[in-house]
Coordinates of C-alpha atoms and ligand atoms in Angstrom, one line a residue:
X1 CA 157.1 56.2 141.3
X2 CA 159.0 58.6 138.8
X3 CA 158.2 55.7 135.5
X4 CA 158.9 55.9 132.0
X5 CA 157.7 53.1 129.6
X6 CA 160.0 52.1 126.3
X7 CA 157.8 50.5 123.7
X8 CA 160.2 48.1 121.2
X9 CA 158.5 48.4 117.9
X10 CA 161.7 49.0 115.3
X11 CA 161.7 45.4 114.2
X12 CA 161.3 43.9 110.8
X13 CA 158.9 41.5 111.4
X14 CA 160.2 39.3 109.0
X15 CA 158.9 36.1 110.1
X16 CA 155.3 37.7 109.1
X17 CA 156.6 37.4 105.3
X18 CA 154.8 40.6 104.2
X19 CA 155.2 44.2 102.7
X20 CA 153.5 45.5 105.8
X21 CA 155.1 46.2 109.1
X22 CA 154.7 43.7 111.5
X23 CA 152.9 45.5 114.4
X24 CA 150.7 47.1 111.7
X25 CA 148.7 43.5 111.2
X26 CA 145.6 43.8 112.2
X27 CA 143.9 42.0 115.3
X28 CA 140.0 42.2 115.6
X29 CA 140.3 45.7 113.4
X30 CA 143.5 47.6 115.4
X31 CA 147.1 47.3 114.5
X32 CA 148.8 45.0 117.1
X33 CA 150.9 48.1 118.6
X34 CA 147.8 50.3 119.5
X35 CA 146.7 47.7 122.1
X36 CA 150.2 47.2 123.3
X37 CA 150.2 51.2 123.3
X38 CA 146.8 51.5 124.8
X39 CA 148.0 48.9 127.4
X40 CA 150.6 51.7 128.3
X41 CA 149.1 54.9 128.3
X42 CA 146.6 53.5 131.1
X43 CA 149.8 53.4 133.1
X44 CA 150.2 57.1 133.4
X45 CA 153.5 57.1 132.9
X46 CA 155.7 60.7 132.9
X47 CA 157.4 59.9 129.9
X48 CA 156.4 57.4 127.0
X49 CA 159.1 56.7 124.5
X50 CA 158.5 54.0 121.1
X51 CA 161.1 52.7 119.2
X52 CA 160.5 52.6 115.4
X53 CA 162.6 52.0 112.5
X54 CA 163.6 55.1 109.8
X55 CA 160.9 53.9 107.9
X56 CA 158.1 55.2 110.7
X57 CA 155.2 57.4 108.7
X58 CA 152.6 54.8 108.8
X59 CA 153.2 53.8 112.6
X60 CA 153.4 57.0 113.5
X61 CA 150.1 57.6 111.6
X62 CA 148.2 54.9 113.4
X63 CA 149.6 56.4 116.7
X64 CA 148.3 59.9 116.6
X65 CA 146.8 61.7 119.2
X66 CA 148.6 58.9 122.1
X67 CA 151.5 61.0 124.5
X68 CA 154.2 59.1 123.1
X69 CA 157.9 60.2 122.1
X70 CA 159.4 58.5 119.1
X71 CA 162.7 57.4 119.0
X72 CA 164.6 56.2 115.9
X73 CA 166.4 52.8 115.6
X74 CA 168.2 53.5 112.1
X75 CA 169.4 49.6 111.8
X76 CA 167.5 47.0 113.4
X77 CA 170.2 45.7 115.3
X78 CA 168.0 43.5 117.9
X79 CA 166.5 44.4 120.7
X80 CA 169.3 45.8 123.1
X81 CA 170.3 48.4 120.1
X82 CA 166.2 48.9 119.9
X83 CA 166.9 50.2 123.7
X84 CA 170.2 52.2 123.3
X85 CA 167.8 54.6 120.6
X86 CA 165.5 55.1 123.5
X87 CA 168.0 55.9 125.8
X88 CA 168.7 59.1 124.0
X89 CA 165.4 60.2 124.7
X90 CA 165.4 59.6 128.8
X91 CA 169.0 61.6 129.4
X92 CA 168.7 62.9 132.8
X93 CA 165.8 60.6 133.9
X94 CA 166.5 59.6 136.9
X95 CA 163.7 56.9 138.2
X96 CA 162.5 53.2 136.5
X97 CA 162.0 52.3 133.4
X98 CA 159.2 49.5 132.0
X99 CA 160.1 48.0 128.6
X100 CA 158.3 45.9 126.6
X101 CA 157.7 44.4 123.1
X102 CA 155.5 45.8 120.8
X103 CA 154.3 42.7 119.5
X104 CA 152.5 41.5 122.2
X105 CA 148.4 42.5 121.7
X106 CA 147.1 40.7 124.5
X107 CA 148.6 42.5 127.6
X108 CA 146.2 43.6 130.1
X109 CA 147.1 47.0 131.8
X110 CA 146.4 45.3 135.2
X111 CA 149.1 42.8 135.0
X112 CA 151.5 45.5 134.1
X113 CA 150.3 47.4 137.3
X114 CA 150.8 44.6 139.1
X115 CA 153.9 43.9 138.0
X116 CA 155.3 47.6 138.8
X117 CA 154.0 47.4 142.5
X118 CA 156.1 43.9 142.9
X119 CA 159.4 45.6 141.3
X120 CA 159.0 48.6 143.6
X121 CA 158.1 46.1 146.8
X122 CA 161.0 44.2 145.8
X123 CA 163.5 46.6 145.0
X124 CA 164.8 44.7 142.1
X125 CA 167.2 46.0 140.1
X126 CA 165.7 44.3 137.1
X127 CA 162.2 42.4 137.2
X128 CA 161.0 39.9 134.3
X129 CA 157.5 39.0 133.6
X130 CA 157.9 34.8 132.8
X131 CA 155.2 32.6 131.8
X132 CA 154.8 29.1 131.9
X133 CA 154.8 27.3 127.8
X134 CA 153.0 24.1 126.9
X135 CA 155.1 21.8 124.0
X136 CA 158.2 23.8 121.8
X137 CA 158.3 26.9 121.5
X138 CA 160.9 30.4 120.3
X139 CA 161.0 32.5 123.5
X140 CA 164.2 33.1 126.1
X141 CA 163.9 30.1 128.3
X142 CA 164.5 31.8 132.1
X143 CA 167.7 30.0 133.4
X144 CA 167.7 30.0 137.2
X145 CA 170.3 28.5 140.1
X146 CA 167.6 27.5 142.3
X147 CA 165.5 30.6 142.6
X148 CA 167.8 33.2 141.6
X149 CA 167.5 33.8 137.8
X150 CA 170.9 33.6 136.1
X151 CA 170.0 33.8 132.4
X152 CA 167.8 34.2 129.6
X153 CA 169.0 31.6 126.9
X154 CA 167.4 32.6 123.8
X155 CA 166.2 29.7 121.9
X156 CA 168.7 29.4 119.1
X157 CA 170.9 29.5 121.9
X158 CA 169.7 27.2 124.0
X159 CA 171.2 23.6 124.5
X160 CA 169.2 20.5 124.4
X161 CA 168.4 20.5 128.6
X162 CA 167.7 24.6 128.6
X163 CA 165.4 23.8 125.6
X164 CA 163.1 21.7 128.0
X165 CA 162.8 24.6 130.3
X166 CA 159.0 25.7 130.4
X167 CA 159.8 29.1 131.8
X168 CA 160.0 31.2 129.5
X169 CA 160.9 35.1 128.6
X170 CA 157.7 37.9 128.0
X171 CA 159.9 40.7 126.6
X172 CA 158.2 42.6 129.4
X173 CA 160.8 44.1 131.9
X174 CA 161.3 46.8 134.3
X175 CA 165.1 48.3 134.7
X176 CA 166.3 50.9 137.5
X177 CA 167.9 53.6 135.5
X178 CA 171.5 52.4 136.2
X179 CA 171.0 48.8 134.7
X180 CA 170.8 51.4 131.2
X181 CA 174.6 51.4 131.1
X182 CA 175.0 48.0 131.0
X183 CA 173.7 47.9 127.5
X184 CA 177.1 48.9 125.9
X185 CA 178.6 45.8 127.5
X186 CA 176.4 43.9 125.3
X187 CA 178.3 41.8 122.5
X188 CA 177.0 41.3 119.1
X189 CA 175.5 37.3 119.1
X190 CA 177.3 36.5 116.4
X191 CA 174.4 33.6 115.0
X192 CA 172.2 36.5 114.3
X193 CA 174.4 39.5 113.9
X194 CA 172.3 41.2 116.9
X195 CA 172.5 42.9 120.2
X196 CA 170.3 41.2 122.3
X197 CA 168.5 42.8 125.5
X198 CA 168.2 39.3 126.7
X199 CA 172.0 38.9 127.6
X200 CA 172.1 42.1 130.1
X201 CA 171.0 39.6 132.0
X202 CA 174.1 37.7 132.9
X203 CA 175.8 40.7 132.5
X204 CA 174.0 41.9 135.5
X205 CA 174.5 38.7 138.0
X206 CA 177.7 39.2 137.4
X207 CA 178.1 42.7 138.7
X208 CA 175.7 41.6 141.9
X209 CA 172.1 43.3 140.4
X210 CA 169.5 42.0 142.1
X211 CA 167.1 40.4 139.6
X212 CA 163.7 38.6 139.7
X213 CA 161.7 36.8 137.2
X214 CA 158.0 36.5 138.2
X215 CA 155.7 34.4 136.5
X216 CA 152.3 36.8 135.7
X217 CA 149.9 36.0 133.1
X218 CA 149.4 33.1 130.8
X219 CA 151.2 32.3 127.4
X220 CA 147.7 33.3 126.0
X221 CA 147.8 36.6 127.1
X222 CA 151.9 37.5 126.6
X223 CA 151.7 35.6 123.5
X224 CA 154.3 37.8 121.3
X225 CA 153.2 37.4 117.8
X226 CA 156.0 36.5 115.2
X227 CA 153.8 34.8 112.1
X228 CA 150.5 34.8 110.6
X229 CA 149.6 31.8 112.5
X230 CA 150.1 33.4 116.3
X231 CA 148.1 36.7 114.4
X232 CA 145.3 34.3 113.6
X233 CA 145.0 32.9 117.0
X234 CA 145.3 36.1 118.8
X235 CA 143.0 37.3 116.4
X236 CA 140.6 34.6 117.5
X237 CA 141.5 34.8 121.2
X238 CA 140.6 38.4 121.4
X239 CA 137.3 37.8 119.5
X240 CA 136.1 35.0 121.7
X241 CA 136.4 37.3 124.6
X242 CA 134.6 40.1 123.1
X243 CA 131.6 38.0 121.6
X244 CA 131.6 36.3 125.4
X245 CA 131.7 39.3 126.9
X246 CA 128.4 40.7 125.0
X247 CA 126.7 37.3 125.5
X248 CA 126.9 38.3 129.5
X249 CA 125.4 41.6 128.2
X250 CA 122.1 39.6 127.2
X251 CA 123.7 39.3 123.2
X252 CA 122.5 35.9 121.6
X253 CA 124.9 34.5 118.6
X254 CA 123.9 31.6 117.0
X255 CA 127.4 30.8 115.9
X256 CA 130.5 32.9 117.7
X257 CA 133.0 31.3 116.4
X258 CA 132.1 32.8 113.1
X259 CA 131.4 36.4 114.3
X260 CA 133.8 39.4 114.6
X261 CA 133.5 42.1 116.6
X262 CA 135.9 44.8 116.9
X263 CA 136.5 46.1 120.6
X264 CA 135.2 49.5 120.2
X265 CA 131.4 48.9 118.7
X266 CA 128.7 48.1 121.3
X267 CA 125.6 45.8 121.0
X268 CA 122.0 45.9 122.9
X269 CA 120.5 43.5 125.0
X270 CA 117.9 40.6 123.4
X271 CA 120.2 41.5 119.7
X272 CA 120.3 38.3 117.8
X273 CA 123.6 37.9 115.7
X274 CA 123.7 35.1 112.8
X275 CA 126.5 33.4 111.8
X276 CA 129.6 35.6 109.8
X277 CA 128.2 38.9 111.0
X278 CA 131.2 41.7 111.2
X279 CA 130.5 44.4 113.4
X280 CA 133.4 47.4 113.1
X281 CA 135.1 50.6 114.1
X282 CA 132.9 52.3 116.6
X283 CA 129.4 50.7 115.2
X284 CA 126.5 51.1 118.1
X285 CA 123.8 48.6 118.1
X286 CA 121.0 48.6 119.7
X287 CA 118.3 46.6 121.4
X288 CA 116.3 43.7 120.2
X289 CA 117.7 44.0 116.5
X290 CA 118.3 40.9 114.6
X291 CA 121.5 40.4 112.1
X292 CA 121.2 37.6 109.9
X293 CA 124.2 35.9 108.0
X294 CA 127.2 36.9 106.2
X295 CA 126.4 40.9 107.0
X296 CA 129.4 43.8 107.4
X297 CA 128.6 46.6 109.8
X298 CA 131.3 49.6 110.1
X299 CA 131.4 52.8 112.2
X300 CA 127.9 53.1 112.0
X301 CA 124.7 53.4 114.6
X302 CA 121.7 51.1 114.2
X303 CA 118.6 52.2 116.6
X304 CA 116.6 49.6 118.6
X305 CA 114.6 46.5 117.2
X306 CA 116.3 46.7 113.4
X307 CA 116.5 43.5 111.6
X308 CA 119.5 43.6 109.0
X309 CA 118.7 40.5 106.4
X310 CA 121.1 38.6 104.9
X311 CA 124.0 39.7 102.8
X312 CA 124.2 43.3 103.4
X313 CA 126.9 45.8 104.3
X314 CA 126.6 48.8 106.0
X315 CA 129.7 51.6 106.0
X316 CA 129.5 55.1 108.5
X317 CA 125.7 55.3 108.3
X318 CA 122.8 55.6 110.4
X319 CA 119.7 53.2 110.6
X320 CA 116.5 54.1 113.1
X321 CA 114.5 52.3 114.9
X322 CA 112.1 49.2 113.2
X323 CA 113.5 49.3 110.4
X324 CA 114.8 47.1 108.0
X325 CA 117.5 46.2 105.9
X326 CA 118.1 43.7 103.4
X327 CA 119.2 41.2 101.8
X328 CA 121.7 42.0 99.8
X329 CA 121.6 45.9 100.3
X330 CA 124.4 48.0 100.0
X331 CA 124.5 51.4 102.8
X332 CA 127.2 53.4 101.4
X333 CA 129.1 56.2 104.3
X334 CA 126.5 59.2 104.9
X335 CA 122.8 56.9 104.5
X336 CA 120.0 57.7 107.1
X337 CA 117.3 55.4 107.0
X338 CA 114.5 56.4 108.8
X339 CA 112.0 54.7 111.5
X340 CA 110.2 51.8 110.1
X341 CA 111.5 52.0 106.4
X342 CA 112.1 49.1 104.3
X343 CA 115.5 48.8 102.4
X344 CA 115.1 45.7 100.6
X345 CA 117.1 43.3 97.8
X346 CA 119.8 44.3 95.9
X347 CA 119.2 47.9 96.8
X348 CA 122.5 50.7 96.8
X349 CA 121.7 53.8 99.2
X350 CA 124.8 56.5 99.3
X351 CA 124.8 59.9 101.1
X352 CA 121.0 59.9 101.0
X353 CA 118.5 60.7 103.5
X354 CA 116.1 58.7 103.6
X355 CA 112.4 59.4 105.9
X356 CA 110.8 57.4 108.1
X357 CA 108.4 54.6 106.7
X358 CA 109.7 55.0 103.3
X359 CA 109.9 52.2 101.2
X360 CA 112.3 51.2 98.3
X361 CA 111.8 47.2 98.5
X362 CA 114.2 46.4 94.9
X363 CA 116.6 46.6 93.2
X364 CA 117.3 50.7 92.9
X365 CA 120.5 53.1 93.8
X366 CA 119.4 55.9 95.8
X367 CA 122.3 58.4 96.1
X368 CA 123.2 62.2 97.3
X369 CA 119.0 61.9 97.8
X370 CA 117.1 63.7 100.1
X371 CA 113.9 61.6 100.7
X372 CA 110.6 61.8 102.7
X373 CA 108.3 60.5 105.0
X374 CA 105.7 57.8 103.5
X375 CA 107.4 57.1 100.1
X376 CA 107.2 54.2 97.9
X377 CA 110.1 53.8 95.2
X378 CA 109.6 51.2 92.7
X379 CA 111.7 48.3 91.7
X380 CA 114.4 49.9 89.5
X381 CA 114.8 53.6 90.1
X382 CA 118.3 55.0 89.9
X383 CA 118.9 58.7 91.0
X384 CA 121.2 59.8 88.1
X385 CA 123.6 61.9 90.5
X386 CA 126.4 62.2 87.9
X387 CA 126.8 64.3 85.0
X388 CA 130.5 62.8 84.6
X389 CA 131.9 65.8 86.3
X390 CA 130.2 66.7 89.3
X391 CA 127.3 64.9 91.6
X392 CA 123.9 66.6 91.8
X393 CA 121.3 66.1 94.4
X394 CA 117.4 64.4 94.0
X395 CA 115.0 65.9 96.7
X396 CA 111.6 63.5 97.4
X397 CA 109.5 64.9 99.0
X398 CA 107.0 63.2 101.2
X399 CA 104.2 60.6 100.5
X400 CA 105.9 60.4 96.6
X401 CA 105.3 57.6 94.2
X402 CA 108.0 56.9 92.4
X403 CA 107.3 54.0 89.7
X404 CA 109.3 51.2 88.4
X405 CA 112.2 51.9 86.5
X406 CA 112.1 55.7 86.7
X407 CA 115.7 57.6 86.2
X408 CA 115.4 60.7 87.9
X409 CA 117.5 63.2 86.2
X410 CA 119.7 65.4 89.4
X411 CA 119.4 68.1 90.3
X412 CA 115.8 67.3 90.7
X413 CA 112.8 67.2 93.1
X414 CA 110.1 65.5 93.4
X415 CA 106.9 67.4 95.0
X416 CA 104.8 65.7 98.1
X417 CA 102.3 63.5 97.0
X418 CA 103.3 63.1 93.4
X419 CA 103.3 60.4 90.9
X420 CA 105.8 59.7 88.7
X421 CA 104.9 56.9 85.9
X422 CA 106.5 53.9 85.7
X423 CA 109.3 53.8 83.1
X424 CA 109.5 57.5 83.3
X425 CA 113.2 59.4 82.7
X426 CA 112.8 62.6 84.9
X427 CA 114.9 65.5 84.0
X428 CA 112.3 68.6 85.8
X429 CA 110.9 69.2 89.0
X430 CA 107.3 67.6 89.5
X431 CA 104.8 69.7 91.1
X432 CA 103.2 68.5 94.4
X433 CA 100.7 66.4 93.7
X434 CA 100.7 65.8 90.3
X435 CA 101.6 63.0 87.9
X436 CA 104.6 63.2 86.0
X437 CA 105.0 60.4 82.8
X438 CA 107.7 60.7 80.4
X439 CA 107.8 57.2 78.2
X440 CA 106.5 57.5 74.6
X441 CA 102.5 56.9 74.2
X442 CA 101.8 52.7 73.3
X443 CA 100.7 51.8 70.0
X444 CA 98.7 48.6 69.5
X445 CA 98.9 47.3 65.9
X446 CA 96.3 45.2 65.8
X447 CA 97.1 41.4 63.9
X448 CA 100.4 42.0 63.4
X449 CA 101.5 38.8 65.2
X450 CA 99.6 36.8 62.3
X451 CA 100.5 39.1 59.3
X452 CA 104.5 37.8 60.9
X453 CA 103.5 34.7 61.2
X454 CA 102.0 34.2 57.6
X455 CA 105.2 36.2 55.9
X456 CA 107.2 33.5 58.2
X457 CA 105.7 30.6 55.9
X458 CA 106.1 31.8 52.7
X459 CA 109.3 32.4 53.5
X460 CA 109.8 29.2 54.3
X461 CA 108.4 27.6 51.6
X462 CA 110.1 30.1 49.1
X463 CA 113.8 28.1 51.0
X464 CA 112.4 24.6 50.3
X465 CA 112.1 25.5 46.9
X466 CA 115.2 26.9 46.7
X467 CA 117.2 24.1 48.5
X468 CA 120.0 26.4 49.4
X469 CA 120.4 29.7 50.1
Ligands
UD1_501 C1 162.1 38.4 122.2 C2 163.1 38.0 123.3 C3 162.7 36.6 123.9 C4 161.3 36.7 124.4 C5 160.3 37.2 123.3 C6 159.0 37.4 123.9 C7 165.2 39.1 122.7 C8 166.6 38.9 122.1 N1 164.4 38.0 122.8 O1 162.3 37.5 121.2 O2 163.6 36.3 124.9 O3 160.9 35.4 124.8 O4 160.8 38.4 122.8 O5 158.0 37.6 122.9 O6 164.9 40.2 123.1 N2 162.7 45.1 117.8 C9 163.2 46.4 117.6 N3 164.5 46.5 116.9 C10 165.2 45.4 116.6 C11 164.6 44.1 116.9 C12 163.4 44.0 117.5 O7 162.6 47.4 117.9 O8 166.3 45.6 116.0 C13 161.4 45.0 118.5 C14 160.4 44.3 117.6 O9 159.6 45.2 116.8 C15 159.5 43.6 118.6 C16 160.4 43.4 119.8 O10 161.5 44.3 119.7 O11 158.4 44.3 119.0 C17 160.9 42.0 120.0 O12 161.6 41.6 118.9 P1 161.4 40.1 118.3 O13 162.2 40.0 117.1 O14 159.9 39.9 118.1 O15 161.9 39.2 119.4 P2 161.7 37.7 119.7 O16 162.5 36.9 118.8 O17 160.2 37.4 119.7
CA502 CA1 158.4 38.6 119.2

């Protein structure tokens, strides 16, 4: 079949009440069009055209990379004007044309297959995908005369009696090129000042087109989102199927409602996930891990049998296997943590490297570090990466023992097997196996406590004497 698709995606979104474009909310991490997009492109079609508004640069930016024309719709004039701007772009195409909303996330690319093969068995002129609606609702309620459709009554249009019609509208249709000329017999609704794509219906039965509405999918699932409360429930819809979908996979959460995870990351089998874990972007976990509560995972990969503690957030790094995590650490993009290594509490790691069984258990921030094998950093250290201009590098070598509270002075390196005293400030390379200390020497000035004590009392009685001072 010689298909192209037209994506509607110029509208205002003004029932969303926000500064962002509608189809740029966010469900479960994507903007609302790239499903609807994606949902598309699986369809192979020869020519993909999207309608967006003059104001396009960050649709367009979400979009890159997909085989998809743009087409410009300068004033949002509804949805049959949304069409007419496509129509521009398919002069001289000569086969059938799917259109569809862009504000409907949920589509799966199998009902839209299915949909195509029943216009093409049918040899409709125009097909509709309807659904059934539970209670009141805003869609185009499918007016038929016995089976024939006759109508789509939009809502605001609709009279008490087509109001209680349950069949209702998906903004999903596929035209024969011909029906295209029709549009410009479309009159302005003068309610909402808008060309609507809805009312080529009855322009249609009136010329003899054949046309079918066929009821395919659930409201659930061509659920077109107009307000923050449909984006919730998608939202929620689509996460529910993803967390059920890992639970098949062997995945145990203790609380899914709570849990988000975006479509693209990945999860082992026997992984335990706490309650308010967020797992991001194209984040690979793997087997047997454990992530406890209230813990943010993004585009990162986290090897077999890790345990994440509480509290922590993890952004575009990389964790290896048995190791561990937490609570309250902080993996900023580019962190490596090695096999077996302990990242513990209240600990910042950023661009470092750091070895396998290496330890830094409190309290620290470890950034642009290189660190090795076997080493133990003490509650406290900071790398000082920053000279206010520029960001310098700390090298650790392996088997290092870095005290408590040290400030290690970048560019520097630590040698294998060194000491460095607690308290130290570190401003030059240490030599392998040595001991570095830099704090002044202690001096213990013996009875000094009493001779301040005994000054304390005369003191005193000097005020009493005095009455006030
Ligand atoms: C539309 C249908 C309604 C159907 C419902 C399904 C019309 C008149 N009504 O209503 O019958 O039940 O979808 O969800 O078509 N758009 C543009 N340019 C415009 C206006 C809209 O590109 O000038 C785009 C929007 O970005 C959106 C789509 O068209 O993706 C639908 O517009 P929307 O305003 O959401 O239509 P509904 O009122 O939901
Ligand atoms: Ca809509």
């Amino acid at each position: 079949m010689n298909l192209s698709t037209v994506i509607l995606a110029a509208g205002l979104g003004t029932r969303m009440k926000s500064s962002t474009p509608k189809l740029l909310h966010l469900v479960c991490g994507n903007p609302i069009i790239k499903y609807v997009v994606d949902a598309v492109a699986a369809l192979k079609a020869d020519k993909n055209i999207i309608v967006v508004g003059s104001d396009n640069k960050e649709i367009r930016a979400a979009l890159t990379g997909y085989p998809f024309t743009f087409a410009i719709q300068k004033k949002q004039k509804g949805t049959a004007d949304a069409l007419k701007a496509a129509v521009r772009k398919l002069e001289n195409f000569d086969g059938t044309i799917l259109v569809l909303n862009g504000d409907t996330p949920l589509i799966d690319p199998s009902t839209l297959q299915k949909f195509l093969k029943i216009h093409s068995r049918n040899k409709e002129d125009i097909s509709i995908i309807s659904f059934m609606v539970e209670g009141s609702n805003s869609y185009g309620r499918i007016i038929r005369d016995g089976k024939r459709v006759r109508a789509i009554i939009e809502d605001r249009d609709a009279d008490k009696e087509q109001k209680k019609i349950k069949e209702v509208n998906s903004g999903i249709y596929v035209i024969k090129n011909h029906i295209l000329k029709l549009l410009s017999e479309i009159k302005m609704n003068r309610e909402k000042g808008e060309y609507q794509l809805t009312d080529i219906i009855d322009i249609a039965v009136k010329k003899g087109c054949r046309i079918a509405a066929h009821i395919l999918g659930n409201e659930t699932e061509l659920t077109g989102i107009n307000t923050r409360e449909e984006l919730y429930k998608a939202g929620h819809y689509l996460s529910n199927k993803i967390v059920t979908g890992w639970m098949n996979k062997g995945v145990s959460f203790i609380d899914k409602t709570s849990v988000f995870i975006h479509p693209e990351a990945e999860i082992g089998m026997d992984t335990i996930i706490y309650p308010n874990v967020h797992i991001e972007g194209k984040t690979i976990i793997g087997n047997d891990c454990v992530i406890y509560p209230n813990t943010r995972i993004a585009n990162s990969i986290i090897g077999n049998s890790v345990v994440i503690k509480d509290s922590t957030i993890i952004e575009s790094s990389t964790i290896k296997d048995k190791a561990t995590v937490g609570p309250f650490a902080h993996l900023r993009p580019g962190s490596v943590i090695g096999s077996f290594s302990q990242i513990g509490n209240f600990v910042e790691i950023k661009k470092a490297v750091v070895g396998d069984g290496t330890k830094a258990s409190h309290l620290s921030y470890l950034g642009d570090a290189e660190i090795g094998k076997g080493v133990n950093i003490g509650a406290g250290t900071i790398t000082c990466n920053y000279d206010g201009e520029v960001k310098h590098k700390t090298v650790i070598e392996d088997n290092a023992f870095i005290g408590s509270d040290t400030q290690l002075i970048a560019p520097v390196k630590v040698g294998k097997g060194a000491y460095v005293g607690a308290g130290s400030t570190i401003t030059e390379d240490v030599p392998p196996l040595s001991l570095a200390v830099s704090r002044t020497a202690q001096v213990n000035i013996e009875n000094w406590a009493l001779r301040k004590h005994k000054k304390g009392e005369s003191n005193k009685l000097k005020n009493k004497k005095g009455g006030h001072e």
